[in-house]
Short mmCIF file of C-alpha atoms and ligand atoms in Angstrom, two decimals:
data_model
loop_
_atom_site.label_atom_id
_atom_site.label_comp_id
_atom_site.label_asym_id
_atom_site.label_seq_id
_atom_site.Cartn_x
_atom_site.Cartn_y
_atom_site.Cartn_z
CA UNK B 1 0.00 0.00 0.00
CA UNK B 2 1.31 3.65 -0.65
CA UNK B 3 -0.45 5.09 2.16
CA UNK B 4 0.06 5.03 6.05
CA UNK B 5 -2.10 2.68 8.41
CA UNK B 6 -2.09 2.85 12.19
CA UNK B 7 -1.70 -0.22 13.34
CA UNK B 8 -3.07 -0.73 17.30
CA UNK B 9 -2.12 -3.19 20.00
CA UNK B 10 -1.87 -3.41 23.77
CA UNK B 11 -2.21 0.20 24.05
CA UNK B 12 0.57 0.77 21.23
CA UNK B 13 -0.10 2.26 17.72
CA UNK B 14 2.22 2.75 14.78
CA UNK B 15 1.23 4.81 11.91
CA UNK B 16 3.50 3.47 8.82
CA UNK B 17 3.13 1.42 5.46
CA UNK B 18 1.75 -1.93 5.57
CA UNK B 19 2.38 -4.99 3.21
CA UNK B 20 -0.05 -7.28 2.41
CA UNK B 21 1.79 -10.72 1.41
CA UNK B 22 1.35 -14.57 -0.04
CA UNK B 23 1.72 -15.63 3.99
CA UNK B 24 -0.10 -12.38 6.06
CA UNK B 25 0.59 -8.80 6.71
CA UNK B 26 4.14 -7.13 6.99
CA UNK B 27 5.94 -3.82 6.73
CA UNK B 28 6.56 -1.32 8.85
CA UNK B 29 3.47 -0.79 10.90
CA UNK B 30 3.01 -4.59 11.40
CA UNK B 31 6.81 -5.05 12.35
CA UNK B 32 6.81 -2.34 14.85
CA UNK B 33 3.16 -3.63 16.43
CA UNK B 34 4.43 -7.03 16.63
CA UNK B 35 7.12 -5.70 19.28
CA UNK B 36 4.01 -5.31 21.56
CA UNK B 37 1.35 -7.50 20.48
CA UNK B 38 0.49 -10.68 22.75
CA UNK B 39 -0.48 -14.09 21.29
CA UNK B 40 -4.52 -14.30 21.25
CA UNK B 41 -5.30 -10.72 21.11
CA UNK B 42 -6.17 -8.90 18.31
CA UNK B 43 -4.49 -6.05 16.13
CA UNK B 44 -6.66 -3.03 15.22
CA UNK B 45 -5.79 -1.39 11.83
CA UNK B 46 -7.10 1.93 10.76
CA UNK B 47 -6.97 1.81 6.84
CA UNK B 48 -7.81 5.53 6.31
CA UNK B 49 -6.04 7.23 9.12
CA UNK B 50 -5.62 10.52 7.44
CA UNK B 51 -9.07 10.27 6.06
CA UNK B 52 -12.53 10.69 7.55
CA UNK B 53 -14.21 8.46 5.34
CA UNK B 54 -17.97 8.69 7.21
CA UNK B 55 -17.39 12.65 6.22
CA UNK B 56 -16.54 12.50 3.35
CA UNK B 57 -19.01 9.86 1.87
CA UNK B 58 -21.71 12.05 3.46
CA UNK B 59 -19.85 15.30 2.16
CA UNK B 60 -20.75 13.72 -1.51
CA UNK B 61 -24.21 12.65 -1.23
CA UNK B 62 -25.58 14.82 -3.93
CA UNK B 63 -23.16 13.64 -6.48
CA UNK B 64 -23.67 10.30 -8.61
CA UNK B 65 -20.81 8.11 -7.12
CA UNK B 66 -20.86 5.16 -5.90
CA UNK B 67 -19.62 4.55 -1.82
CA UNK B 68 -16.97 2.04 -3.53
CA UNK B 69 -15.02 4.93 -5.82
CA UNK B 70 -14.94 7.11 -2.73
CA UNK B 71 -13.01 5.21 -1.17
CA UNK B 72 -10.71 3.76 -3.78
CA UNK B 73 -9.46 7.23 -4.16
CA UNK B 74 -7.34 6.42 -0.85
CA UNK B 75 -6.47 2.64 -1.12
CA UNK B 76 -5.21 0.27 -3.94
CA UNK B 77 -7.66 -0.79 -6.52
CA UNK B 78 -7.01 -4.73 -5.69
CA UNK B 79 -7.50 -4.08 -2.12
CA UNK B 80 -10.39 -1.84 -2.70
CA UNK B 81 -12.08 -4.60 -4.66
CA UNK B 82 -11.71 -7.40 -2.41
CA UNK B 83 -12.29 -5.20 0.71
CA UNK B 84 -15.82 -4.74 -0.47
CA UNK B 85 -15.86 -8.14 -1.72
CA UNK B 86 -15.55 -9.67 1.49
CA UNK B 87 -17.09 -6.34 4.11
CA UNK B 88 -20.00 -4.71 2.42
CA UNK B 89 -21.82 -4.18 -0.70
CA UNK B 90 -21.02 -0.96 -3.08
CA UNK B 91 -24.00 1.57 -3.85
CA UNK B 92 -24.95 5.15 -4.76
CA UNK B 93 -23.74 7.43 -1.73
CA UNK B 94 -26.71 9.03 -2.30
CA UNK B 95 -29.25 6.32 -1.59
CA UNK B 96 -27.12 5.08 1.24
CA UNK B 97 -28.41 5.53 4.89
CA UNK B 98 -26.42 7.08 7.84
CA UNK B 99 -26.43 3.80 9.02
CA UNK B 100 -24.65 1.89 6.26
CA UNK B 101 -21.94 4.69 6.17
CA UNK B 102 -21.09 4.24 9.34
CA UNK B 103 -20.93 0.68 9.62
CA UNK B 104 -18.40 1.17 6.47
CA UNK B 105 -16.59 3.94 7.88
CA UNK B 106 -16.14 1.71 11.16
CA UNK B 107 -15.12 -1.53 9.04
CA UNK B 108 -12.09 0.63 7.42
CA UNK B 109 -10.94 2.48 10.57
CA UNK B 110 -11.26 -0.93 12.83
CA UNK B 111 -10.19 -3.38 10.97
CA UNK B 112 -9.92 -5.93 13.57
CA UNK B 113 -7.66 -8.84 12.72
CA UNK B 114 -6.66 -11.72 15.18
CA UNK B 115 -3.18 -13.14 14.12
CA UNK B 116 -2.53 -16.64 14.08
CA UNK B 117 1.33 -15.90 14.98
CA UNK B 118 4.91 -14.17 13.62
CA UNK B 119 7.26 -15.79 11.12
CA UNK B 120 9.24 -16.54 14.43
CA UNK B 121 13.04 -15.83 14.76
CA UNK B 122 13.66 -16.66 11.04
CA UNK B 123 12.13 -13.82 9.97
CA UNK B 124 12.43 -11.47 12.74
CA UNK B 125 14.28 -8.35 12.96
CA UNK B 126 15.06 -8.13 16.27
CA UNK B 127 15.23 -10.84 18.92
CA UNK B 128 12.82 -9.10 21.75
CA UNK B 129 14.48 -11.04 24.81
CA UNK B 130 18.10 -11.50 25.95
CA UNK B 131 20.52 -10.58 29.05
CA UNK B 132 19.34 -8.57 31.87
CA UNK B 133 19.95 -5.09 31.59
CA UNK B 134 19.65 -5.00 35.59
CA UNK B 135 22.23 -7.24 35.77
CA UNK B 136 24.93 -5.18 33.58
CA UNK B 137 26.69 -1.95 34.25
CA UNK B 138 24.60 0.85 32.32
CA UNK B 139 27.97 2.56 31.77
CA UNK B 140 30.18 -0.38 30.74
CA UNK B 141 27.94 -3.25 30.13
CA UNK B 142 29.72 -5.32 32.15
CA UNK B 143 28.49 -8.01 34.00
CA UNK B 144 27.51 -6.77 37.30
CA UNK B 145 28.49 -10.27 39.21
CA UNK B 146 31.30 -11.25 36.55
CA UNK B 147 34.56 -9.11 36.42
CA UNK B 148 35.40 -8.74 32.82
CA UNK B 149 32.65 -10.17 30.68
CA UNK B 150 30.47 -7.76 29.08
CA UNK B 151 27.32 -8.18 26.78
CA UNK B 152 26.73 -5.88 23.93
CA UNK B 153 23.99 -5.38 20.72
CA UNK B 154 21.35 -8.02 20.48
CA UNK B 155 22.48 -10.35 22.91
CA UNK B 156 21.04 -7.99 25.48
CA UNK B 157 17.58 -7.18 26.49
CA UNK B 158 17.15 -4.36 24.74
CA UNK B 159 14.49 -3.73 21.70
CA UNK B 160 14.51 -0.74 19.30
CA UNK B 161 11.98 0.46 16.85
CA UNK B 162 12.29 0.45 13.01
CA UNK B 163 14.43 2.68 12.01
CA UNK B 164 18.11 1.79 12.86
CA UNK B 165 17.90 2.07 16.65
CA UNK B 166 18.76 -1.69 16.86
CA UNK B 167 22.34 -0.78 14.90
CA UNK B 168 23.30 2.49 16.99
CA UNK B 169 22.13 0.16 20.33
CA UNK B 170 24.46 -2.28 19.10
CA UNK B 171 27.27 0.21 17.88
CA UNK B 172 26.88 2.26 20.84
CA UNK B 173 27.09 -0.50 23.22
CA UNK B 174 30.25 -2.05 21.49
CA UNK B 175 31.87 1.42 21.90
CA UNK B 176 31.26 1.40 25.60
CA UNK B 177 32.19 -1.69 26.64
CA UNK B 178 35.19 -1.63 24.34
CA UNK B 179 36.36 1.83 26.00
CA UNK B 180 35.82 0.16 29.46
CA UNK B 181 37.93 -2.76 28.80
C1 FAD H 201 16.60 -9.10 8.29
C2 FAD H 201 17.04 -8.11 9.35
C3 FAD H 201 16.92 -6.75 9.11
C4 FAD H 201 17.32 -5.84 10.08
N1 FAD H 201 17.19 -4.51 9.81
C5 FAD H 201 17.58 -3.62 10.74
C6 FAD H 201 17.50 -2.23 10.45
O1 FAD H 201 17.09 -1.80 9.37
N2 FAD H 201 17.89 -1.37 11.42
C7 FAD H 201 18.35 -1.79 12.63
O2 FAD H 201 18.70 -0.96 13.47
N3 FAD H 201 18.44 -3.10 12.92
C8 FAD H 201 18.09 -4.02 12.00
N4 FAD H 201 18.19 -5.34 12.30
C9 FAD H 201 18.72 -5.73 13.61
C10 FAD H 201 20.26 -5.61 13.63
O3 FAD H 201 20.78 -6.27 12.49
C11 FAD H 201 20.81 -6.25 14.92
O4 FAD H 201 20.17 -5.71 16.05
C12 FAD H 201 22.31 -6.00 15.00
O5 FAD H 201 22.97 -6.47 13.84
C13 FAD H 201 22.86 -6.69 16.24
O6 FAD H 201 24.26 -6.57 16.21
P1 FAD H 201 25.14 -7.53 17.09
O7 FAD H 201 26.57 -7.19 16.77
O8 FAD H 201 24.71 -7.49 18.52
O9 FAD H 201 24.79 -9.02 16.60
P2 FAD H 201 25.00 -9.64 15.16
O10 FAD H 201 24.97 -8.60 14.08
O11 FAD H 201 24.01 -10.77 15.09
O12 FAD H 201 26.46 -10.21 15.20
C14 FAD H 201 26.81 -11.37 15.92
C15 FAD H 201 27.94 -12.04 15.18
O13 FAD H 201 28.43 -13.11 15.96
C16 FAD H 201 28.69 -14.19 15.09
N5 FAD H 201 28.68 -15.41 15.92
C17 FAD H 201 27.61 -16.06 16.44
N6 FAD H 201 28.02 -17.11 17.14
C18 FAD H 201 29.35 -17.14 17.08
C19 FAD H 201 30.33 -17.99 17.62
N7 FAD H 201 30.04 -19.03 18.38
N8 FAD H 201 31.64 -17.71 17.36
C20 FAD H 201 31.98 -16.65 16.61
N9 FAD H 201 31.09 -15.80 16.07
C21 FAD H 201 29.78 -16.04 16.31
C22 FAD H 201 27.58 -14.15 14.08
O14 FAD H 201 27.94 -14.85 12.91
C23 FAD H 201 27.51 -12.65 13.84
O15 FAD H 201 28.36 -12.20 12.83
C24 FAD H 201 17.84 -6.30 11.33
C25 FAD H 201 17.95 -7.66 11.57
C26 FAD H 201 17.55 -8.56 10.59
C27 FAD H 201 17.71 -10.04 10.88
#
C-alpha cells in the first residue's frame, strides 16, 4: 500500500506502510506492532487514518458516485475490490443511509484482525528477549556479578523500533564496553 495505516495493540499504535503478502501482513506498521502484540489478542488497523471516510461519503451525497469509488481514491484498486468483496456491498452514496456509512466507515478504521502468529526468529528483525539489563553496568555493560565479561547489541535485552535504533544500540554498546575494557 502507498499510504500510512495505524496499526493498534496493547495500548501501542504505529502509523507506517503496511504490506499485504502470499503468507499475512508485513511492513513497517506490522513489524513495529508485533514488538508489543500478545499471542490471542487482536491487532486493530485503521486503513484511512488521514481520512474521515464517514465525512466524506456524506460530504458527496448529492453527487452520482458510488460509496466504492470514494473510497478507492485512498487505497489500492485490488485491495479496494476485495475489501468490499468480502465487508459490504457498493451503492450510490446518495441512496445510502447514515447507518450503512457508518458501519463502512467503522469496518475501514477498525479493521480488527486476530493473528494466528509471527514468522518466528527466522524472519524477525530483532530478537525481543536477551541478558538482563539489571544485571549489567549501564555505563560499561559489564556483567555486574562477573569481572570482565560484558554483553553488547542483540544479545542484550534491549528492543529498538524500526528505524536503525537496533544498529546504533548495538554500535553504541560495542563502543562502551570496548572503551571500558
Ligand atoms: C533481516 C534483518 C533486518 C534488520 N534490519 C535492521 C535495520 O534496518 N535497522 C536496525 O537498526 N536493525 C536491524 N536489524 C537488527 C540488527 O541487524 C541487529 O540488532 C544487529 O545487527 C545486532 O548486532 P550484534 O553485533 O549485537 O549481533 P549480530 O549482528 O548478530 O552479530 C553477531 C555475530 O556473531 C557471530 N557469531 C555467532 N556465534 C558465534 C560464535 N560461536 N563464534 C563466533 N562468532 C559467532 C555471528 O555470525 C555474527 O556475525 C535487522 C535484523 C535482521 C535479521
Amino acid at each position: 500500500m502507498a499510504a500510512d495505516v495505524a496499526a493498534a495493540a496493547s495500548g501501542h499504535e504505529f502509523r507506517e506502510r503496511m504490506l499485504f503478502t502470499h503468507r499475512g501482513l508485513s511492513g513497517p506498521a506490522i513489524l513495529q506492532i508485533s514488538s508489543y502484540w500478545e499471542p490471542g489478542t487482536s491487532v486493530r488497523i485503521d486503513l484511512l487514518p488521514r481520512v474521515d471516510i464517514l465525512a466524506e461519503q456524506i460530504a458527496r451525497r448529492g453527487e452520482r458516485t458510488e460509496t466504492k469509488t470514494i473510497v478507492a481514491a485512498h487505497l489500492p484498486k485490488r485491495l479496494t475490490d476485495l475489501w468490499f468483496k468480502r465487508n459490504v456491498q457498493s451503492r450510490p452514496v446518495a441512496t445510502a443511509s447514515d447507518r450503512e456509512l457508518e458501519r463502512l466507515a467503522g469496518a475501514l478504521h477498525n479493521w480488527e484482525i486476530l493473528p494466528r502468529g509471527i514468522e518466528g526468529y527466522e524472519k524477525a528483525e530483532v530478537t525481543a528477549g536477551g541478558v538482563d539489563t539489571d544485571d549489567l553496568s549501564a555505563k560499561t555493560l559489564e556483567v555486574r556479578a562477573v569481572r570482565g565479561l560484558h554483553f553488547i547489541g542483540e544479545v542484550v535485552d534491549v528492543t529498538g523500533h524500526l528505524g536503525g535504533f537496533n544498529f546504533q544500540w548495538a554500535w553504541a554498546s560495542g563502543h562502551a564496553a570496548g572503551k571500558a575494557l
